[in-house]
Amino acid sequence: MYPPRRTKQTINNEQGKNKSNYKLPTFFYHQPPTFLPIFVPMEGALYTIIHSKCPKCNVGEMYADSNMYNLKKLGQMKLKCEYCGQLFEPETGFYYGAMYVSYGLSIIAMFIPAYSLYFLFDISFGAMLAVVLGIYVGFFPVFFRVSRNIWLSMFVKFNPEEKALSLEKKRMAAN
């Protein structure tokens, strides 16, 4: 249905620039599912942010515990990706900038319900404040992790060749 994606490695192989004749297997080429009306990318920054994966290879997990509501391990990140070796804390104090991202997400998530409750449903200020603070407290772990994912994805770019190598390492580790 869709032609396979041509990566830099396969183009170099076609032109005879690479010494090795290694080509990526066809299962590394992403084919979008036919039942979705909109194509949802299975790689890149959006995938990394939503699924808390390594931003470089999209294979390794960033956090020690995938359950973000386990508050004892909420901020506990792995030191580096087990597949591509990308450091998740490139330098000391790297995630201070994620506070600004978290602030922006929190403001958006609090003001939309606040304005809709106040103007559409005409409830009192105290009831609106209770609902909005309940939403904020309930979604705090989500804001915390998503802001860190966004911040790291801003500085580490996705590499399709690294994803192919990481998937191969994962497959070898499973066997």
Coordinates of N, CA and C in Angstrom, one line a residue:
M1 N 0.8 -1.2 0.0 CA 0.0 0.0 0.0 C 0.9 1.3 0.0
Y2 N 1.8 1.4 1.0 CA 2.7 2.5 1.0 C 4.1 2.0 0.7
P3 N 4.8 2.8 -0.1 CA 6.2 2.3 -0.3 C 7.1 2.4 0.9
P4 N 8.1 1.6 1.1 CA 8.9 1.7 2.3 C 9.7 3.0 2.3
R5 N 9.9 3.5 3.6 CA 10.6 4.7 3.8 C 12.1 4.6 3.4
R6 N 12.6 5.5 2.7 CA 14.0 5.5 2.3 C 14.8 6.3 3.4
T7 N 15.7 5.6 4.1 CA 16.5 6.2 5.0 C 17.8 6.6 4.4
K8 N 18.6 7.3 5.1 CA 19.9 7.8 4.6 C 20.8 6.5 4.3
Q9 N 20.7 5.5 5.1 CA 21.5 4.3 4.9 C 21.1 3.6 3.7
T10 N 19.8 3.5 3.4 CA 19.4 2.7 2.2 C 19.7 3.5 0.9
I11 N 19.6 4.9 1.0 CA 20.0 5.7 -0.1 C 21.5 5.6 -0.4
N12 N 22.3 5.6 0.6 CA 23.8 5.4 0.4 C 24.1 4.0 -0.1
N13 N 23.3 3.0 0.3 CA 23.5 1.6 -0.2 C 23.1 1.6 -1.7
E14 N 22.1 2.3 -2.1 CA 21.6 2.3 -3.5 C 22.7 3.0 -4.4
Q15 N 23.3 4.0 -3.8 CA 24.3 4.7 -4.6 C 25.7 4.1 -4.5
G16 N 25.8 3.1 -3.7 CA 27.1 2.4 -3.5 C 28.1 3.1 -2.7
K17 N 27.7 4.0 -1.8 CA 28.6 4.7 -1.0 C 29.0 4.0 0.3
N18 N 28.2 3.1 0.8 CA 28.5 2.3 2.0 C 29.4 1.1 1.6
K19 N 30.3 0.8 2.5 CA 31.1 -0.4 2.2 C 30.3 -1.7 2.4
S20 N 29.5 -1.7 3.5 CA 28.7 -2.9 3.8 C 27.4 -2.9 2.9
N21 N 26.9 -4.1 2.7 CA 25.7 -4.3 1.9 C 24.5 -4.5 2.8
Y22 N 24.6 -4.0 4.1 CA 23.5 -4.2 5.0 C 22.4 -3.2 4.8
K23 N 21.2 -3.8 4.6 CA 20.0 -2.9 4.4 C 19.1 -3.2 5.6
L24 N 18.3 -2.2 6.0 CA 17.4 -2.4 7.1 C 16.3 -3.4 6.7
P25 N 15.9 -4.3 7.6 CA 14.8 -5.2 7.2 C 13.5 -4.4 7.0
T26 N 12.6 -5.0 6.3 CA 11.4 -4.3 6.0 C 10.5 -4.0 7.2
F27 N 10.6 -4.7 8.3 CA 9.8 -4.5 9.4 C 10.2 -3.2 10.2
F28 N 11.3 -2.6 9.8 CA 11.6 -1.3 10.4 C 10.9 -0.1 9.7
Y29 N 10.4 -0.3 8.6 CA 9.6 0.7 7.9 C 8.2 0.8 8.5
H30 N 7.8 1.9 8.9 CA 6.5 2.1 9.6 C 5.4 2.2 8.5
Q31 N 4.4 1.3 8.5 CA 3.3 1.4 7.7 C 2.1 1.9 8.5
P32 N 1.5 3.0 8.2 CA 0.4 3.5 9.0 C -0.8 2.6 8.9
P33 N -1.5 2.4 10.0 CA -2.7 1.5 10.0 C -3.8 2.1 9.1
T34 N -4.5 1.2 8.4 CA -5.5 1.6 7.5 C -6.8 2.0 8.1
F35 N -7.1 1.6 9.4 CA -8.3 1.9 10.0 C -8.4 3.3 10.6
L36 N -7.2 4.0 10.8 CA -7.2 5.3 11.4 C -7.5 6.4 10.3
P37 N -8.4 7.3 10.5 CA -8.6 8.3 9.5 C -7.5 9.4 9.5
I38 N -6.8 9.5 10.6 CA -5.7 10.5 10.6 C -4.4 9.7 11.0
F39 N -3.3 10.0 10.3 CA -2.1 9.3 10.5 C -1.5 9.7 11.8
V40 N -1.2 8.8 12.7 CA -0.6 9.1 14.0 C 0.8 8.6 13.9
P41 N 1.8 9.5 14.1 CA 3.2 9.1 13.9 C 3.6 8.2 15.0
M42 N 4.4 7.1 14.7 CA 4.9 6.2 15.7 C 6.3 6.4 16.0
E43 N 6.8 7.6 15.7 CA 8.2 8.0 16.0 C 8.3 9.5 16.1
G44 N 9.3 10.0 16.7 CA 9.5 11.4 16.8 C 9.1 12.0 18.1
A45 N 9.1 13.3 18.2 CA 8.9 14.1 19.4 C 7.6 13.8 20.1
L46 N 6.5 13.8 19.3 CA 5.2 13.6 19.9 C 5.0 12.2 20.5
Y47 N 5.6 11.2 19.8 CA 5.5 9.9 20.4 C 6.4 9.8 21.7
T48 N 7.5 10.5 21.7 CA 8.4 10.5 22.9 C 7.7 11.1 24.0
I49 N 7.0 12.3 23.8 CA 6.3 13.0 24.8 C 5.2 12.2 25.4
I50 N 4.4 11.6 24.6 CA 3.2 10.9 25.1 C 3.5 9.6 25.8
H51 N 4.5 8.9 25.2 CA 4.8 7.5 25.7 C 6.0 7.5 26.7
S52 N 6.6 8.6 27.0 CA 7.8 8.7 27.9 C 8.9 7.7 27.4
K53 N 9.2 7.8 26.1 CA 10.3 7.0 25.5 C 11.6 7.9 25.3
C54 N 12.7 7.2 25.1 CA 13.9 7.9 24.8 C 13.7 8.8 23.5
P55 N 14.1 10.1 23.6 CA 13.9 11.0 22.4 C 14.8 10.7 21.3
K56 N 15.9 10.0 21.5 CA 16.8 9.7 20.4 C 16.4 8.5 19.6
C57 N 16.0 7.4 20.3 CA 15.6 6.2 19.6 C 14.2 5.7 19.7
N58 N 13.4 6.3 20.6 CA 12.0 6.0 20.8 C 11.8 4.6 21.2
V59 N 12.7 3.9 21.8 CA 12.6 2.5 22.2 C 12.7 2.4 23.7
G60 N 13.7 3.0 24.3 CA 14.0 2.8 25.8 C 13.0 3.7 26.6
E61 N 12.8 3.2 27.8 CA 11.9 3.9 28.8 C 12.7 5.0 29.5
M62 N 12.1 6.1 29.8 CA 12.8 7.2 30.5 C 12.7 7.1 32.0
Y63 N 11.6 6.5 32.5 CA 11.4 6.5 33.9 C 11.5 5.1 34.5
A64 N 11.9 5.0 35.8 CA 12.1 3.7 36.4 C 10.8 3.0 36.6
D65 N 9.7 3.7 36.8 CA 8.4 3.1 37.0 C 7.5 3.8 36.0
S66 N 6.8 3.0 35.1 CA 5.9 3.5 34.1 C 4.6 4.1 34.7
N67 N 4.3 3.7 35.9 CA 3.1 4.3 36.6 C 3.4 5.6 37.1
M68 N 2.8 6.7 36.5 CA 3.1 8.0 37.0 C 2.4 8.4 38.2
Y69 N 1.5 7.6 38.7 CA 0.8 7.9 39.9 C 1.4 7.2 41.1
N70 N 2.5 6.5 40.9 CA 3.3 6.0 42.0 C 4.2 7.2 42.5
L71 N 3.7 7.9 43.5 CA 4.3 9.2 43.9 C 5.7 9.0 44.5
K72 N 6.1 7.8 45.0 CA 7.4 7.6 45.5 C 8.4 7.6 44.4
K73 N 8.0 7.1 43.2 CA 9.0 7.0 42.1 C 8.6 8.0 41.0
L74 N 7.9 9.1 41.3 CA 7.4 10.0 40.3 C 8.6 10.6 39.5
G75 N 9.6 11.1 40.1 CA 10.6 11.8 39.4 C 11.9 11.0 39.2
Q76 N 11.8 9.7 39.5 CA 13.0 8.8 39.4 C 13.2 8.4 37.9
M77 N 14.2 9.0 37.3 CA 14.5 8.7 35.9 C 15.7 7.7 35.8
K78 N 15.7 7.0 34.7 CA 16.9 6.2 34.5 C 18.1 7.1 34.1
L79 N 19.3 6.7 34.3 CA 20.4 7.5 34.0 C 20.6 7.7 32.5
K80 N 20.4 6.6 31.8 CA 20.6 6.6 30.3 C 19.7 5.6 29.7
C81 N 19.5 5.7 28.4 CA 18.7 4.7 27.6 C 19.5 3.4 27.6
E82 N 18.8 2.3 27.8 CA 19.5 1.0 27.8 C 19.8 0.5 26.4
Y83 N 19.2 1.2 25.4 CA 19.4 0.7 24.0 C 20.4 1.6 23.2
C84 N 20.2 2.9 23.3 CA 21.1 3.8 22.5 C 22.2 4.5 23.4
G85 N 22.0 4.5 24.7 CA 23.0 5.2 25.6 C 22.8 6.7 25.8
Q86 N 21.7 7.2 25.3 CA 21.4 8.7 25.5 C 21.2 9.0 27.0
L87 N 22.0 10.0 27.5 CA 21.8 10.4 28.9 C 20.5 11.1 29.0
F88 N 19.8 10.8 30.1 CA 18.5 11.5 30.3 C 18.6 12.7 31.2
E89 N 19.8 12.9 31.8 CA 20.1 14.2 32.4 C 21.5 14.7 31.9
P90 N 21.4 15.4 30.8 CA 22.7 15.8 30.1 C 23.7 16.6 31.0
E91 N 23.1 17.4 31.9 CA 24.0 18.2 32.8 C 23.2 18.4 34.1
T92 N 23.9 18.8 35.1 CA 23.3 19.0 36.4 C 22.3 20.2 36.3
G93 N 21.2 20.1 36.8 CA 20.2 21.1 36.8 C 19.5 21.3 35.5
F94 N 19.6 20.3 34.6 CA 19.0 20.4 33.3 C 17.5 20.6 33.3
Y95 N 16.8 20.0 34.2 CA 15.3 20.0 34.2 C 14.7 21.2 34.9
Y96 N 15.6 22.2 35.3 CA 15.0 23.5 35.9 C 14.1 24.2 34.8
G97 N 14.5 24.1 33.6 CA 13.7 24.7 32.5 C 12.3 24.0 32.3
A98 N 12.2 22.7 32.7 CA 11.0 22.0 32.6 C 9.9 22.6 33.6
M99 N 10.3 23.4 34.6 CA 9.4 24.0 35.5 C 8.5 25.0 34.7
Y100 N 9.2 25.7 33.7 CA 8.4 26.7 32.9 C 7.4 26.0 32.0
V101 N 7.8 24.9 31.5 CA 6.9 24.1 30.6 C 5.7 23.6 31.5
S102 N 6.0 23.1 32.7 CA 5.0 22.6 33.6 C 4.0 23.8 34.0
Y103 N 4.6 24.9 34.2 CA 3.8 26.1 34.6 C 2.8 26.4 33.4
G104 N 3.3 26.4 32.2 CA 2.5 26.7 31.0 C 1.4 25.7 30.9
L105 N 1.7 24.4 31.0 CA 0.7 23.3 30.9 C -0.4 23.5 32.0
S106 N 0.1 23.8 33.2 CA -0.8 23.9 34.3 C -1.8 25.1 34.2
I107 N -1.3 26.2 33.7 CA -2.1 27.4 33.5 C -3.2 27.1 32.4
I108 N -2.8 26.4 31.3 CA -3.8 26.1 30.3 C -4.8 25.1 30.9
A109 N -4.3 24.1 31.6 CA -5.3 23.1 32.2 C -6.1 23.7 33.3
M110 N -5.8 24.8 33.9 CA -6.6 25.3 35.0 C -7.6 26.4 34.4
F111 N -7.1 27.2 33.5 CA -8.0 28.3 33.1 C -9.1 27.9 32.1
I112 N -8.9 26.9 31.3 CA -9.9 26.5 30.4 C -11.1 26.0 31.2
P113 N -10.9 25.0 32.2 CA -12.1 24.6 33.0 C -12.7 25.8 33.9
A114 N -11.8 26.7 34.4 CA -12.2 27.8 35.2 C -13.2 28.7 34.5
Y115 N -12.7 29.1 33.3 CA -13.6 30.0 32.5 C -14.9 29.3 32.0
S116 N -14.8 28.1 31.6 CA -16.0 27.4 31.2 C -17.0 27.2 32.3
L117 N -16.5 26.8 33.5 CA -17.3 26.6 34.7 C -18.0 28.0 35.1
Y118 N -17.2 29.0 35.1 CA -17.6 30.3 35.6 C -18.7 31.0 34.6
F119 N -18.3 30.9 33.3 CA -19.2 31.6 32.4 C -20.3 30.8 31.8
L120 N -20.1 29.5 31.6 CA -21.1 28.6 31.0 C -22.1 28.1 32.1
F121 N -21.6 27.7 33.2 CA -22.5 27.1 34.2 C -22.8 28.1 35.4
D122 N -22.2 29.3 35.4 CA -22.5 30.3 36.4 C -22.5 29.8 37.8
I123 N -21.4 29.1 38.2 CA -21.2 28.6 39.6 C -20.4 29.6 40.4
S124 N -20.4 29.4 41.7 CA -19.8 30.4 42.5 C -18.2 30.2 42.4
F125 N -17.5 31.3 42.8 CA -16.1 31.3 42.7 C -15.5 30.2 43.6
G126 N -16.0 29.9 44.7 CA -15.4 28.9 45.6 C -15.6 27.5 45.1
A127 N -16.7 27.2 44.5 CA -17.0 25.9 43.8 C -16.0 25.7 42.6
M128 N -15.9 26.8 41.8 CA -15.0 26.8 40.7 C -13.6 26.5 41.1
L129 N -13.1 27.2 42.2 CA -11.8 27.0 42.7 C -11.6 25.6 43.2
A130 N -12.5 25.0 43.8 CA -12.4 23.6 44.3 C -12.3 22.7 43.2
V131 N -13.1 22.8 42.1 CA -13.0 21.9 41.0 C -11.7 22.1 40.2
V132 N -11.2 23.3 40.0 CA -10.0 23.6 39.3 C -8.8 23.0 40.1
L133 N -8.8 23.2 41.4 CA -7.7 22.7 42.2 C -7.7 21.2 42.3
G134 N -8.9 20.6 42.3 CA -9.0 19.1 42.2 C -8.4 18.6 40.9
I135 N -8.7 19.3 39.8 CA -8.2 18.9 38.5 C -6.7 19.0 38.5
Y136 N -6.1 20.1 39.1 CA -4.7 20.3 39.1 C -4.0 19.3 39.9
V137 N -4.5 19.0 41.1 CA -3.9 18.0 42.0 C -4.0 16.6 41.3
G138 N -5.1 16.3 40.7 CA -5.2 15.0 40.0 C -4.3 14.8 38.8
F139 N -4.0 15.9 38.1 CA -3.1 15.8 36.9 C -1.7 16.3 37.2
F140 N -1.3 16.6 38.4 CA 0.0 17.0 38.7 C 1.1 16.0 38.2
P141 N 0.9 14.7 38.5 CA 2.0 13.8 38.0 C 2.1 13.8 36.4
V142 N 0.9 14.0 35.8 CA 1.0 14.0 34.3 C 1.7 15.3 33.8
F143 N 1.4 16.4 34.4 CA 2.1 17.7 34.1 C 3.6 17.5 34.4
F144 N 4.0 16.9 35.5 CA 5.4 16.8 35.9 C 6.2 16.0 34.8
R145 N 5.6 14.8 34.5 CA 6.4 14.0 33.5 C 6.3 14.5 32.1
V146 N 5.2 15.0 31.7 CA 5.1 15.5 30.3 C 6.0 16.7 30.1
S147 N 6.1 17.6 31.1 CA 7.0 18.7 31.0 C 8.4 18.3 30.9
R148 N 8.8 17.3 31.6 CA 10.2 16.8 31.5 C 10.4 16.1 30.1
N149 N 9.4 15.4 29.6 CA 9.5 14.8 28.3 C 9.6 15.9 27.2
I150 N 8.8 17.0 27.3 CA 8.9 18.1 26.3 C 10.3 18.7 26.4
W151 N 10.7 19.0 27.6 CA 12.0 19.7 27.8 C 13.2 18.9 27.2
L152 N 13.2 17.6 27.4 CA 14.3 16.8 26.9 C 14.2 16.7 25.4
S153 N 12.9 16.6 24.9 CA 12.7 16.4 23.4 C 13.1 17.7 22.7
M154 N 13.1 18.8 23.3 CA 13.5 20.1 22.7 C 15.0 20.1 22.4
F155 N 15.8 19.3 23.2 CA 17.3 19.3 23.0 C 17.8 18.1 22.4
V156 N 17.1 17.0 22.4 CA 17.6 15.7 21.8 C 16.7 15.4 20.6
K157 N 17.3 15.3 19.5 CA 16.5 15.0 18.3 C 16.4 13.5 18.0
F158 N 15.3 13.1 17.3 CA 15.1 11.8 17.0 C 16.0 11.4 15.8
N159 N 16.5 10.1 15.9 CA 17.4 9.6 14.9 C 16.9 8.2 14.4
P160 N 16.4 8.1 13.2 CA 15.8 6.9 12.7 C 16.8 5.7 12.6
E161 N 18.0 6.0 12.3 CA 19.0 4.9 12.2 C 19.3 4.4 13.7
E162 N 19.3 5.3 14.6 CA 19.5 4.8 16.0 C 18.3 4.0 16.5
K163 N 17.1 4.3 16.0 CA 15.9 3.5 16.3 C 16.0 2.1 15.8
A164 N 16.5 2.0 14.5 CA 16.7 0.7 13.9 C 17.7 -0.2 14.7
L165 N 18.8 0.5 15.1 CA 19.8 -0.3 15.9 C 19.3 -0.6 17.3
S166 N 18.5 0.3 17.9 CA 17.9 0.0 19.2 C 16.9 -1.1 19.1
L167 N 16.1 -1.1 18.1 CA 15.1 -2.2 18.0 C 15.8 -3.6 17.8
E168 N 16.9 -3.5 17.0 CA 17.7 -4.8 16.8 C 18.3 -5.2 18.2
K169 N 18.8 -4.3 19.0 CA 19.4 -4.7 20.3 C 18.2 -5.2 21.2
K170 N 17.1 -4.6 21.1 CA 15.9 -5.1 21.9 C 15.5 -6.5 21.5
R171 N 15.5 -6.7 20.2 CA 15.1 -8.1 19.7 C 16.2 -9.1 20.1
M172 N 17.5 -8.8 20.1 CA 18.5 -9.7 20.5 C 18.4 -10.0 22.0
A173 N 18.1 -9.0 22.8 CA 18.0 -9.2 24.2 C 16.8 -10.0 24.6
A174 N 15.7 -10.0 23.8 CA 14.6 -10.8 24.0 C 14.8 -12.3 23.7
N175 N 15.7 -12.5 22.8 CA 16.0 -13.9 22.4 C 17.0 -14.6 23.3

